[in-house]
Amino acid sequence: MRISKKGTVLGLDITINNTNLEIIFVLVGFLLSLIFLYMSRSYWIADTKWYVKLTLSFLVASFISSAIGMILERNSIIGGIFLLSVFLPFLYVFYVSGFLLVDGFILGMLEGGYLSFYSYFKNSFDRLAMYLRRLIMAFFVFTSLYLIIRAFTTMNESFQEIPQNEISKFIFLIVILFIFLFLLKETIHGIRAYDVFVYGPSGSGKTLLLLALYDQFIAFLGGERKEFIVSEKNKESLKIGNMLAALENGELPKSNLRTDLALYKLSGKKGFKPVRMKFIDYGGEHTKDFDSTIYQKTIDDLHDSFGTETVELNNKIEDMSYVTELQKSNPDNFAQSVEKVVFAHIYKSLVNAGKIIFLVDGDYIVNFRDGDGKHNLTKLFGQYSHIISTFGDEKSYAIVVTKTDKFEDLSQILENSKEAEDIEHKIYKMFYEINTFKEIVNKSEKIPIYMYTVSVDATMKPQIMGYGDAETQQKCLKINPWRVVEIEKFSF
Ligand SMILES: Nc1nc2c(ncn2[C@@H]2O[C@H](COP(=O)(O)OP(=O)(O)OP(=O)(O)O)[C@@H](O)[C@H]2O)c(=O)[nH]1
Ligand SMILES: [Mg+2]
């Protein structure tokens, strides 16, 4: 479900729900567009220089066909609707007044269409949003210039001073253009939707979730995996295939040792839309202070140990194959600097990801009142909230509570049922007692943030109901995922 400041809203995986403000923006944009066009109607005439008509026809057509691309991605949908509501009236007026130049229109449609097509098939909308912002700036500058020239021409033609009302009209039109610029800046967002990064503390359920998602990627998403493992003792047992086989025999994945580092990447496609999901499992301590100065210092330190250029490190450290190469070319240095490599790799993955998944250990909910669960959650949400502030609002985030089967009996609850959503609500309400979580909710006004409760084995009996010996039970854990598919939906 999407988190919203007004409380959670049920069953909605669409962005429109808590975006009342943005809907108002769209309506205002439409009205202003009509007012603008009405007031400036005398300027849009067929008898204008061809290059002016060409440029403006091109820009308007480009906005309209790019808007279609924006509408295809749920985080950008409002921006797309906004563009249509502002520029369809422009297109209409240009057309009926004979201002529209067909060549410019076709070129614009092709350019915007290409950008939309590219973004959709790459599942990456950040570029589209960036180009659109630039083109909108160009539209703003060009239209303002055109209005100025028109105003002067009118003056010259009539050989008299510009009438006062002409000046006020001109100022009014420029103000409307400014408002367009502001509203567009607020509504046009695009994320690198294909790049998902899963982040969670030790023991939060990363590895089992990876295995559950792996099954899904392979079965339904034409998926494949890539893994990179550095370990003295566990190298074999950390491979996905071996972990799945061991699970069949009742062996749970090993917790990483302090020196173990495992990076996993799942990639797959839904239709034509690609997605890749990265997991990092690291047993040692790693800094939770994701700060750009610490990152810079870490890159400098890595430069000192490996002798590699900082630019290269900075550009490539997020790349799994690059980390593999670093390790192969210099295993001793790598072993000494592994903590730093992991930090830089995570930092860069957070920067580059379009979507970030934060794992919350379901054990904290089991101990919410009687143990230190609430205390730990306060710290954890504080950290996640900080990450959201640091890495910005051009991403979407999901808070995923793992091990739901430990505090709810899921064996009778279908994963897409109303009861399942009720569980999510219940947990949301518990979290809402925590101020650091509320801070995240406050951020959800501007940033799309979702919350899901999942389990990798819905057949397990909840611990808090006191079924048998917890340890013996955990041994029976298999992959019977519950609501893990919500994570997949979030990722596409
Ligand atoms: N009942 C239940 N237990 C789970 C679930 N997911 C994880 N666990 C338990 O939590 C333990 C830790 O899960 P992992 O997936 O290994 O967690 P991790 O984040 O990879 O942990 P480290 O590798 O130690 O950092 C597992 O050994 C399971 O006992 C779940 O969905 N249900
Ligand atoms: Mg693990």
XYZ file of C-alpha atoms and ligand atoms in Angstrom:
525
model
C 0.000 0.000 0.000
C 1.099 3.523 -0.517
C 1.867 5.457 2.618
C 0.103 8.750 2.872
C -0.017 11.599 5.318
C -3.732 11.269 5.619
C -3.370 7.678 6.729
C -2.928 4.689 4.560
C -5.152 4.170 1.626
C -6.194 0.667 0.836
C -5.213 -1.469 -2.083
C -3.716 1.219 -4.134
C -0.703 0.804 -6.084
C -1.309 3.893 -8.060
C 0.222 7.190 -7.281
C -2.850 9.338 -7.597
C -4.108 8.627 -4.119
C -2.342 11.111 -1.943
C -1.596 13.577 -4.616
C -4.536 15.908 -4.218
C -2.174 18.818 -4.406
C -0.867 17.648 -7.740
C -4.389 17.197 -9.074
C -5.056 20.806 -8.145
C -1.872 21.736 -10.022
C -3.208 19.965 -13.091
C -6.544 21.785 -12.937
C -4.824 25.122 -12.391
C -2.498 24.345 -15.300
C -5.457 23.640 -17.594
C -7.312 26.799 -16.600
C -4.215 28.953 -16.933
C -3.527 27.454 -20.322
C -7.028 28.469 -21.476
C -6.622 31.977 -20.034
C -3.174 32.344 -21.570
C -4.368 31.255 -24.984
C -7.431 33.480 -24.835
C -5.408 36.557 -23.917
C -2.679 35.895 -26.429
C -5.043 34.785 -29.234
C -4.081 37.707 -31.475
C -0.446 36.504 -31.545
C -1.083 33.020 -32.889
C -1.592 33.851 -36.500
C -0.635 32.092 -39.717
C 1.251 35.158 -40.875
C 4.253 34.588 -38.604
C 7.874 33.800 -39.490
C 8.152 30.117 -40.423
C 10.941 29.388 -37.922
C 8.870 30.689 -35.025
C 5.987 28.489 -36.063
C 8.331 25.568 -36.612
C 9.952 25.856 -33.177
C 6.740 26.265 -31.239
C 4.938 23.542 -33.207
C 7.887 21.259 -32.551
C 7.934 21.965 -28.809
C 4.204 21.578 -28.298
C 4.104 18.308 -30.259
C 7.122 17.048 -28.379
C 5.464 17.757 -25.005
C 2.354 15.918 -26.042
C 4.070 12.775 -27.253
C 6.482 12.763 -24.274
C 3.492 13.092 -21.966
C 2.272 9.749 -23.256
C 5.552 8.175 -22.101
C 5.211 9.820 -18.698
C 1.710 8.415 -18.273
C 3.074 4.894 -18.728
C 5.079 5.092 -15.486
C 3.158 5.410 -12.256
C 5.624 7.786 -10.626
C 5.449 10.172 -13.564
C 1.768 9.946 -14.382
C 0.796 13.310 -12.883
C 3.513 15.107 -14.849
C 2.186 13.481 -18.028
C -1.389 14.541 -17.318
C -0.176 18.027 -16.490
C 1.632 18.349 -19.807
C -1.436 17.197 -21.701
C -3.731 19.550 -19.811
C -1.498 22.522 -20.602
C -0.413 21.730 -24.150
C -3.429 20.084 -25.788
C -5.232 23.456 -25.698
C -2.112 25.002 -27.290
C -2.195 22.424 -30.040
C -5.870 23.099 -30.684
C -5.394 26.878 -30.860
C -2.294 26.565 -33.069
C -4.219 24.273 -35.380
C -7.364 26.358 -35.820
C -5.428 29.597 -36.165
C -3.152 28.193 -38.836
C -0.100 28.788 -36.630
C 0.763 25.105 -36.520
C 3.457 24.035 -38.946
C 3.018 20.395 -39.927
C 6.772 19.736 -40.321
C 7.465 21.017 -36.811
C 4.544 19.066 -35.456
C 5.717 15.803 -37.015
C 9.315 16.337 -35.884
C 8.132 17.052 -32.347
C 5.882 14.003 -32.276
C 8.779 11.854 -33.494
C 11.229 13.279 -30.975
C 8.835 12.929 -28.019
C 7.702 9.539 -29.276
C 11.272 8.337 -29.449
C 11.980 9.540 -25.895
C 8.804 7.875 -24.624
C 9.571 4.658 -26.414
C 13.161 4.620 -25.176
C 12.118 5.351 -21.582
C 9.450 2.704 -21.588
C 11.676 -0.024 -22.982
C 14.536 0.912 -20.675
C 12.094 1.380 -17.801
C 14.038 4.482 -16.989
C 12.218 7.783 -16.890
C 14.837 10.073 -15.371
C 16.193 11.140 -18.755
C 12.733 11.798 -20.120
C 11.986 14.056 -17.140
C 15.332 15.821 -17.553
C 14.856 16.470 -21.289
C 11.321 17.628 -20.673
C 12.461 20.128 -18.061
C 15.017 21.524 -20.501
C 12.547 21.724 -23.362
C 10.053 23.431 -21.082
C 12.713 25.984 -20.224
C 13.331 26.454 -23.935
C 9.592 26.881 -24.509
C 9.466 29.458 -21.732
C 12.377 31.488 -23.113
C 11.243 31.248 -26.716
C 7.622 32.124 -26.016
C 8.633 35.068 -23.828
C 10.885 36.385 -26.603
C 8.120 35.921 -29.130
C 5.695 37.832 -26.905
C 8.195 40.687 -26.487
C 8.799 40.906 -30.227
C 5.062 40.833 -30.881
C 4.459 43.612 -28.370
C 7.090 45.805 -30.057
C 5.793 45.025 -33.498
C 2.302 46.037 -32.452
C 3.748 49.269 -31.134
C 5.670 50.019 -34.325
C 2.780 49.182 -36.558
C 0.463 51.563 -34.797
C 3.146 54.285 -34.548
C 2.109 55.171 -31.090
C 2.914 54.296 -27.518
C 1.918 50.899 -26.361
C -1.439 51.238 -24.686
C -1.421 50.602 -20.956
C -3.666 47.580 -21.249
C -1.278 46.027 -23.786
C 1.531 46.296 -21.229
C -0.542 44.789 -18.437
C -1.627 41.985 -20.737
C 1.985 41.308 -21.619
C 3.040 41.205 -17.950
C 0.117 38.957 -17.142
C 1.114 36.524 -19.891
C 4.691 36.375 -18.628
C 3.426 35.721 -15.097
C 1.355 32.809 -16.383
C 4.434 31.423 -18.126
C 6.306 31.645 -14.823
C 3.515 29.767 -13.057
C 3.688 27.073 -15.750
C 7.396 26.745 -15.126
C 6.882 26.394 -11.385
C 4.057 23.871 -11.691
C 5.945 21.817 -14.225
C 8.956 21.695 -11.950
C 6.722 20.396 -9.170
C 4.955 17.764 -11.232
C 7.502 16.417 -13.691
C 9.379 13.575 -12.073
C 10.957 10.560 -13.627
C 12.914 7.818 -11.984
C 15.255 5.108 -13.142
C 12.505 2.645 -12.442
C 14.444 -0.413 -13.527
C 17.092 -0.119 -10.857
C 15.985 -1.486 -7.493
C 18.246 -1.685 -4.495
C 17.379 -3.766 -1.435
C 18.844 -2.536 1.801
C 18.471 -4.187 5.183
C 20.464 -4.788 8.368
C 21.936 -8.117 9.316
C 19.331 -10.774 10.021
C 16.484 -8.769 8.514
C 15.706 -11.488 5.997
C 17.659 -10.344 2.929
C 18.913 -13.732 1.860
C 15.608 -15.570 2.190
C 13.797 -12.783 0.412
C 16.387 -12.983 -2.345
C 15.646 -16.697 -2.717
C 11.890 -16.091 -2.811
C 12.311 -13.353 -5.407
C 14.745 -15.480 -7.371
C 12.024 -18.110 -7.801
C 9.645 -15.461 -9.034
C 12.165 -13.908 -11.428
C 12.973 -17.279 -12.914
C 9.413 -18.552 -13.155
C 7.604 -15.468 -14.420
C 10.046 -12.795 -15.474
C 12.442 -14.646 -17.745
C 15.002 -13.795 -15.128
C 18.621 -14.541 -14.472
C 21.042 -13.948 -11.642
C 24.535 -12.698 -11.177
C 26.410 -13.290 -7.977
C 29.742 -12.269 -6.586
C 30.972 -13.860 -3.395
C 34.100 -13.303 -1.358
C 34.423 -15.709 1.522
C 37.074 -17.947 2.990
C 34.731 -20.627 4.258
C 31.284 -20.003 2.826
C 31.945 -19.325 -0.821
C 29.965 -22.314 -2.077
C 27.203 -22.172 0.471
C 26.415 -18.541 -0.345
C 25.549 -19.302 -3.958
C 21.842 -19.038 -4.694
C 21.588 -22.536 -6.169
C 23.283 -24.128 -3.172
C 21.210 -22.151 -0.702
C 18.004 -23.301 -2.387
C 19.196 -26.905 -2.343
C 20.187 -26.638 1.320
C 16.793 -25.185 2.175
C 15.174 -28.294 0.743
C 17.137 -30.255 3.340
C 16.036 -27.992 6.144
C 19.207 -25.911 6.299
C 18.697 -22.171 6.516
C 21.082 -19.844 4.685
C 24.177 -19.107 6.705
C 24.530 -15.762 8.279
C 27.500 -14.045 6.710
C 30.757 -14.068 8.642
C 32.484 -10.786 9.339
C 34.708 -11.197 6.325
C 32.042 -12.469 3.938
C 30.718 -10.334 1.176
C 28.039 -11.451 -1.226
C 26.500 -9.325 -3.949
C 23.514 -10.603 -5.876
C 21.728 -9.192 -8.856
C 18.466 -10.496 -10.260
C 17.323 -9.245 -13.594
C 14.182 -9.918 -15.527
C 11.554 -8.468 -17.799
C 7.827 -8.026 -17.640
C 6.693 -7.678 -21.228
C 9.385 -5.394 -22.581
C 10.038 -3.642 -19.294
C 13.350 -4.610 -17.719
C 14.115 -4.525 -14.029
C 17.142 -5.374 -11.974
C 17.282 -5.863 -8.267
C 20.424 -5.743 -6.172
C 21.048 -7.288 -2.767
C 24.127 -6.934 -0.623
C 24.874 -9.371 2.151
C 27.821 -8.397 4.233
C 28.696 -9.804 7.636
C 31.052 -7.096 8.879
C 30.265 -3.736 10.361
C 29.457 -1.071 7.916
C 28.877 2.552 8.440
C 25.285 3.594 8.518
C 26.206 7.237 8.018
C 25.552 7.756 4.379
C 27.149 11.088 3.967
C 28.850 12.524 0.905
C 31.994 13.614 2.770
C 32.456 10.144 4.248
C 31.924 8.723 0.787
C 34.534 11.050 -0.713
C 37.006 10.126 1.991
C 36.337 6.429 1.393
C 37.004 6.817 -2.324
C 40.276 8.612 -1.509
C 41.280 5.784 0.825
C 40.466 3.192 -1.826
C 42.554 5.179 -4.286
C 45.469 4.959 -1.831
C 45.109 1.212 -1.354
C 44.428 0.144 -4.945
C 46.207 2.914 -6.790
C 43.158 3.302 -9.026
C 42.071 6.756 -10.141
C 39.356 8.238 -7.946
C 37.294 9.116 -11.027
C 37.309 5.497 -12.102
C 36.435 4.298 -8.606
C 33.649 6.800 -8.361
C 32.190 5.809 -11.731
C 32.510 2.095 -11.442
C 32.333 1.067 -7.798
C 28.592 0.450 -8.114
C 29.267 -2.048 -10.860
C 29.366 -5.611 -9.601
C 31.845 -6.751 -12.232
C 34.152 -3.911 -11.268
C 34.128 -5.038 -7.627
C 34.886 -8.551 -8.883
C 37.844 -7.216 -10.879
C 39.154 -5.251 -7.902
C 39.095 -8.382 -5.819
C 40.751 -10.544 -8.480
C 43.474 -8.080 -9.306
C 44.400 -7.447 -5.715
C 42.962 -9.999 -3.258
C 45.093 -8.876 -0.310
C 44.264 -5.214 -0.581
C 40.667 -6.151 -1.151
C 40.515 -8.190 2.046
C 41.922 -5.252 3.984
C 39.620 -2.686 2.428
C 36.474 -4.762 2.101
C 34.554 -2.600 4.568
C 35.338 0.485 2.538
C 34.503 -1.182 -0.758
C 31.157 -2.246 0.666
C 30.398 1.225 1.968
C 31.271 2.913 -1.329
C 29.358 0.279 -3.280
C 26.236 0.697 -1.132
C 26.504 4.483 -1.217
C 26.730 4.537 -4.998
C 23.943 1.970 -5.331
C 21.721 4.211 -3.217
C 22.622 7.192 -5.401
C 21.927 5.384 -8.656
C 18.901 3.283 -7.746
C 15.521 4.505 -8.911
C 13.772 2.490 -6.223
C 14.994 1.591 -2.790
C 13.568 -1.171 -0.647
C 14.209 -0.938 3.090
C 13.821 -4.169 4.995
C 12.387 -4.154 8.500
C 12.996 -7.271 10.547
C 9.631 -8.797 11.505
C 11.201 -9.918 14.778
C 10.956 -6.312 15.939
C 7.201 -6.604 15.714
C 7.187 -9.841 17.677
C 9.049 -7.927 20.408
C 7.338 -4.636 19.815
C 5.945 -4.167 23.315
C 7.671 -6.754 25.453
C 11.189 -6.501 24.173
C 13.319 -3.864 22.516
C 11.419 -4.017 19.225
C 10.031 -0.519 19.401
C 13.383 0.861 20.459
C 15.136 -0.811 17.519
C 12.468 0.335 15.102
C 12.899 3.923 16.263
C 16.582 3.732 15.418
C 16.008 1.923 12.147
C 13.362 4.328 10.847
C 15.591 7.220 11.895
C 18.283 5.788 9.677
C 15.908 5.123 6.774
C 14.455 8.594 7.038
C 17.976 9.997 6.850
C 18.698 7.917 3.749
C 15.528 9.239 2.088
C 16.606 12.821 2.848
C 20.132 12.214 1.602
C 19.280 10.430 -1.614
C 16.374 12.568 -2.612
C 12.933 12.659 -3.997
C 13.614 11.488 -7.518
C 13.171 7.917 -6.307
C 10.447 5.811 -4.847
C 10.850 3.858 -1.642
C 9.287 0.798 -0.062
C 9.397 -0.289 3.555
C 9.127 -4.042 3.598
C 8.414 -5.855 6.852
C 9.752 -9.401 6.660
C 8.805 -12.557 8.588
C 5.109 -11.619 8.859
C 4.339 -15.274 9.565
C 6.028 -14.842 12.939
C 3.333 -12.550 14.260
C 0.289 -13.472 12.170
C -1.070 -16.839 11.167
C -0.994 -16.512 7.407
C -1.879 -20.069 6.537
C -5.530 -19.151 5.914
C -5.031 -15.651 4.526
C -4.779 -15.229 0.792
C -2.005 -12.849 -0.103
C -4.209 -10.553 -2.148
C -7.196 -10.542 0.199
C -8.717 -7.777 2.265
C -7.440 -9.545 5.410
C -3.921 -9.337 4.034
C -4.289 -5.597 3.590
C -5.731 -5.351 7.086
C -2.534 -6.857 8.441
C -0.550 -4.189 6.623
C -2.782 -1.547 8.183
C -2.390 -2.946 11.636
C 1.389 -2.837 11.362
C 1.225 0.652 9.899
C -0.721 1.804 12.944
C 1.845 0.280 15.276
C 4.640 2.006 13.409
C 2.746 5.253 13.546
C 3.419 5.360 17.289
C 7.063 5.902 16.396
C 8.165 9.435 15.632
C 10.930 8.522 13.226
C 8.373 6.557 11.212
C 6.013 9.544 11.270
C 8.839 11.592 9.821
C 8.942 9.177 6.880
C 5.168 9.476 6.525
C 5.532 13.252 6.417
C 7.959 12.834 3.554
C 5.411 10.762 1.654
C 3.602 13.958 0.747
C 6.215 14.630 -1.917
C 7.865 11.263 -2.417
C 6.135 8.011 -3.295
C 6.675 5.693 -0.327
C 5.069 2.283 -0.004
C 4.823 -0.266 2.753
C 4.381 -4.025 2.482
C 4.401 -6.886 4.929
C 5.771 -10.112 3.482
C 6.837 -13.587 4.451
C 8.867 -16.166 2.632
C 6.930 -19.010 4.197
C 3.248 -18.450 4.817
C 2.802 -21.968 6.190
C 4.849 -21.301 9.338
C 2.979 -21.006 12.607
C 3.378 -17.710 14.425
C 5.824 -17.593 17.278
C 3.758 -15.371 19.492
C 1.035 -17.944 19.571
C 3.480 -20.259 21.272
C 3.527 -23.093 18.754
C 6.224 -25.576 19.730
C 9.890 -24.917 19.781
C 10.788 -21.966 17.597
C 14.114 -23.411 16.565
C 12.776 -26.743 15.381
C 10.094 -24.882 13.521
C 12.498 -22.585 11.698
C 14.173 -25.727 10.363
C 11.019 -26.508 8.390
C 11.111 -23.157 6.652
C 10.621 -23.470 2.914
C 9.882 -20.997 0.180
C 6.121 -20.410 0.212
C 6.071 -16.697 -0.382
C 3.296 -14.439 0.835
C 2.867 -10.959 -0.641
C 6.403 -11.091 -2.021
C 4.680 -10.437 -5.317
C 3.898 -6.918 -4.026
C 7.640 -6.247 -4.072
C 7.714 -7.383 -7.658
C 4.817 -5.042 -8.488
C 6.611 -2.190 -6.744
C 9.713 -2.902 -8.791
C 8.042 -2.645 -12.188
N 9.553 -17.458 9.976
C 10.281 -16.770 9.132
N 11.581 -16.618 9.359
C 12.307 -15.895 8.501
C 11.751 -15.290 7.350
N 12.734 -14.635 6.693
C 13.850 -14.811 7.415
N 13.607 -15.583 8.493
C 14.528 -15.991 9.560
O 15.475 -14.979 9.734
C 16.775 -15.511 9.592
C 17.631 -14.504 8.893
O 17.204 -14.405 7.569
P 18.231 -14.128 6.399
O 17.453 -14.149 5.138
O 19.379 -15.022 6.509
O 18.628 -12.654 6.792
P 19.868 -11.784 6.269
O 19.410 -10.373 6.279
O 20.351 -12.337 4.997
O 20.879 -12.012 7.433
P 22.480 -11.924 7.395
O 22.958 -12.624 6.179
O 22.855 -12.594 8.642
O 22.814 -10.486 7.400
C 16.601 -16.791 8.816
O 17.586 -17.699 9.127
C 15.243 -17.262 9.212
O 15.344 -18.002 10.390
C 10.355 -15.468 7.134
O 9.741 -14.962 6.179
N 9.682 -16.212 8.055
Mg 22.141 -13.187 4.479
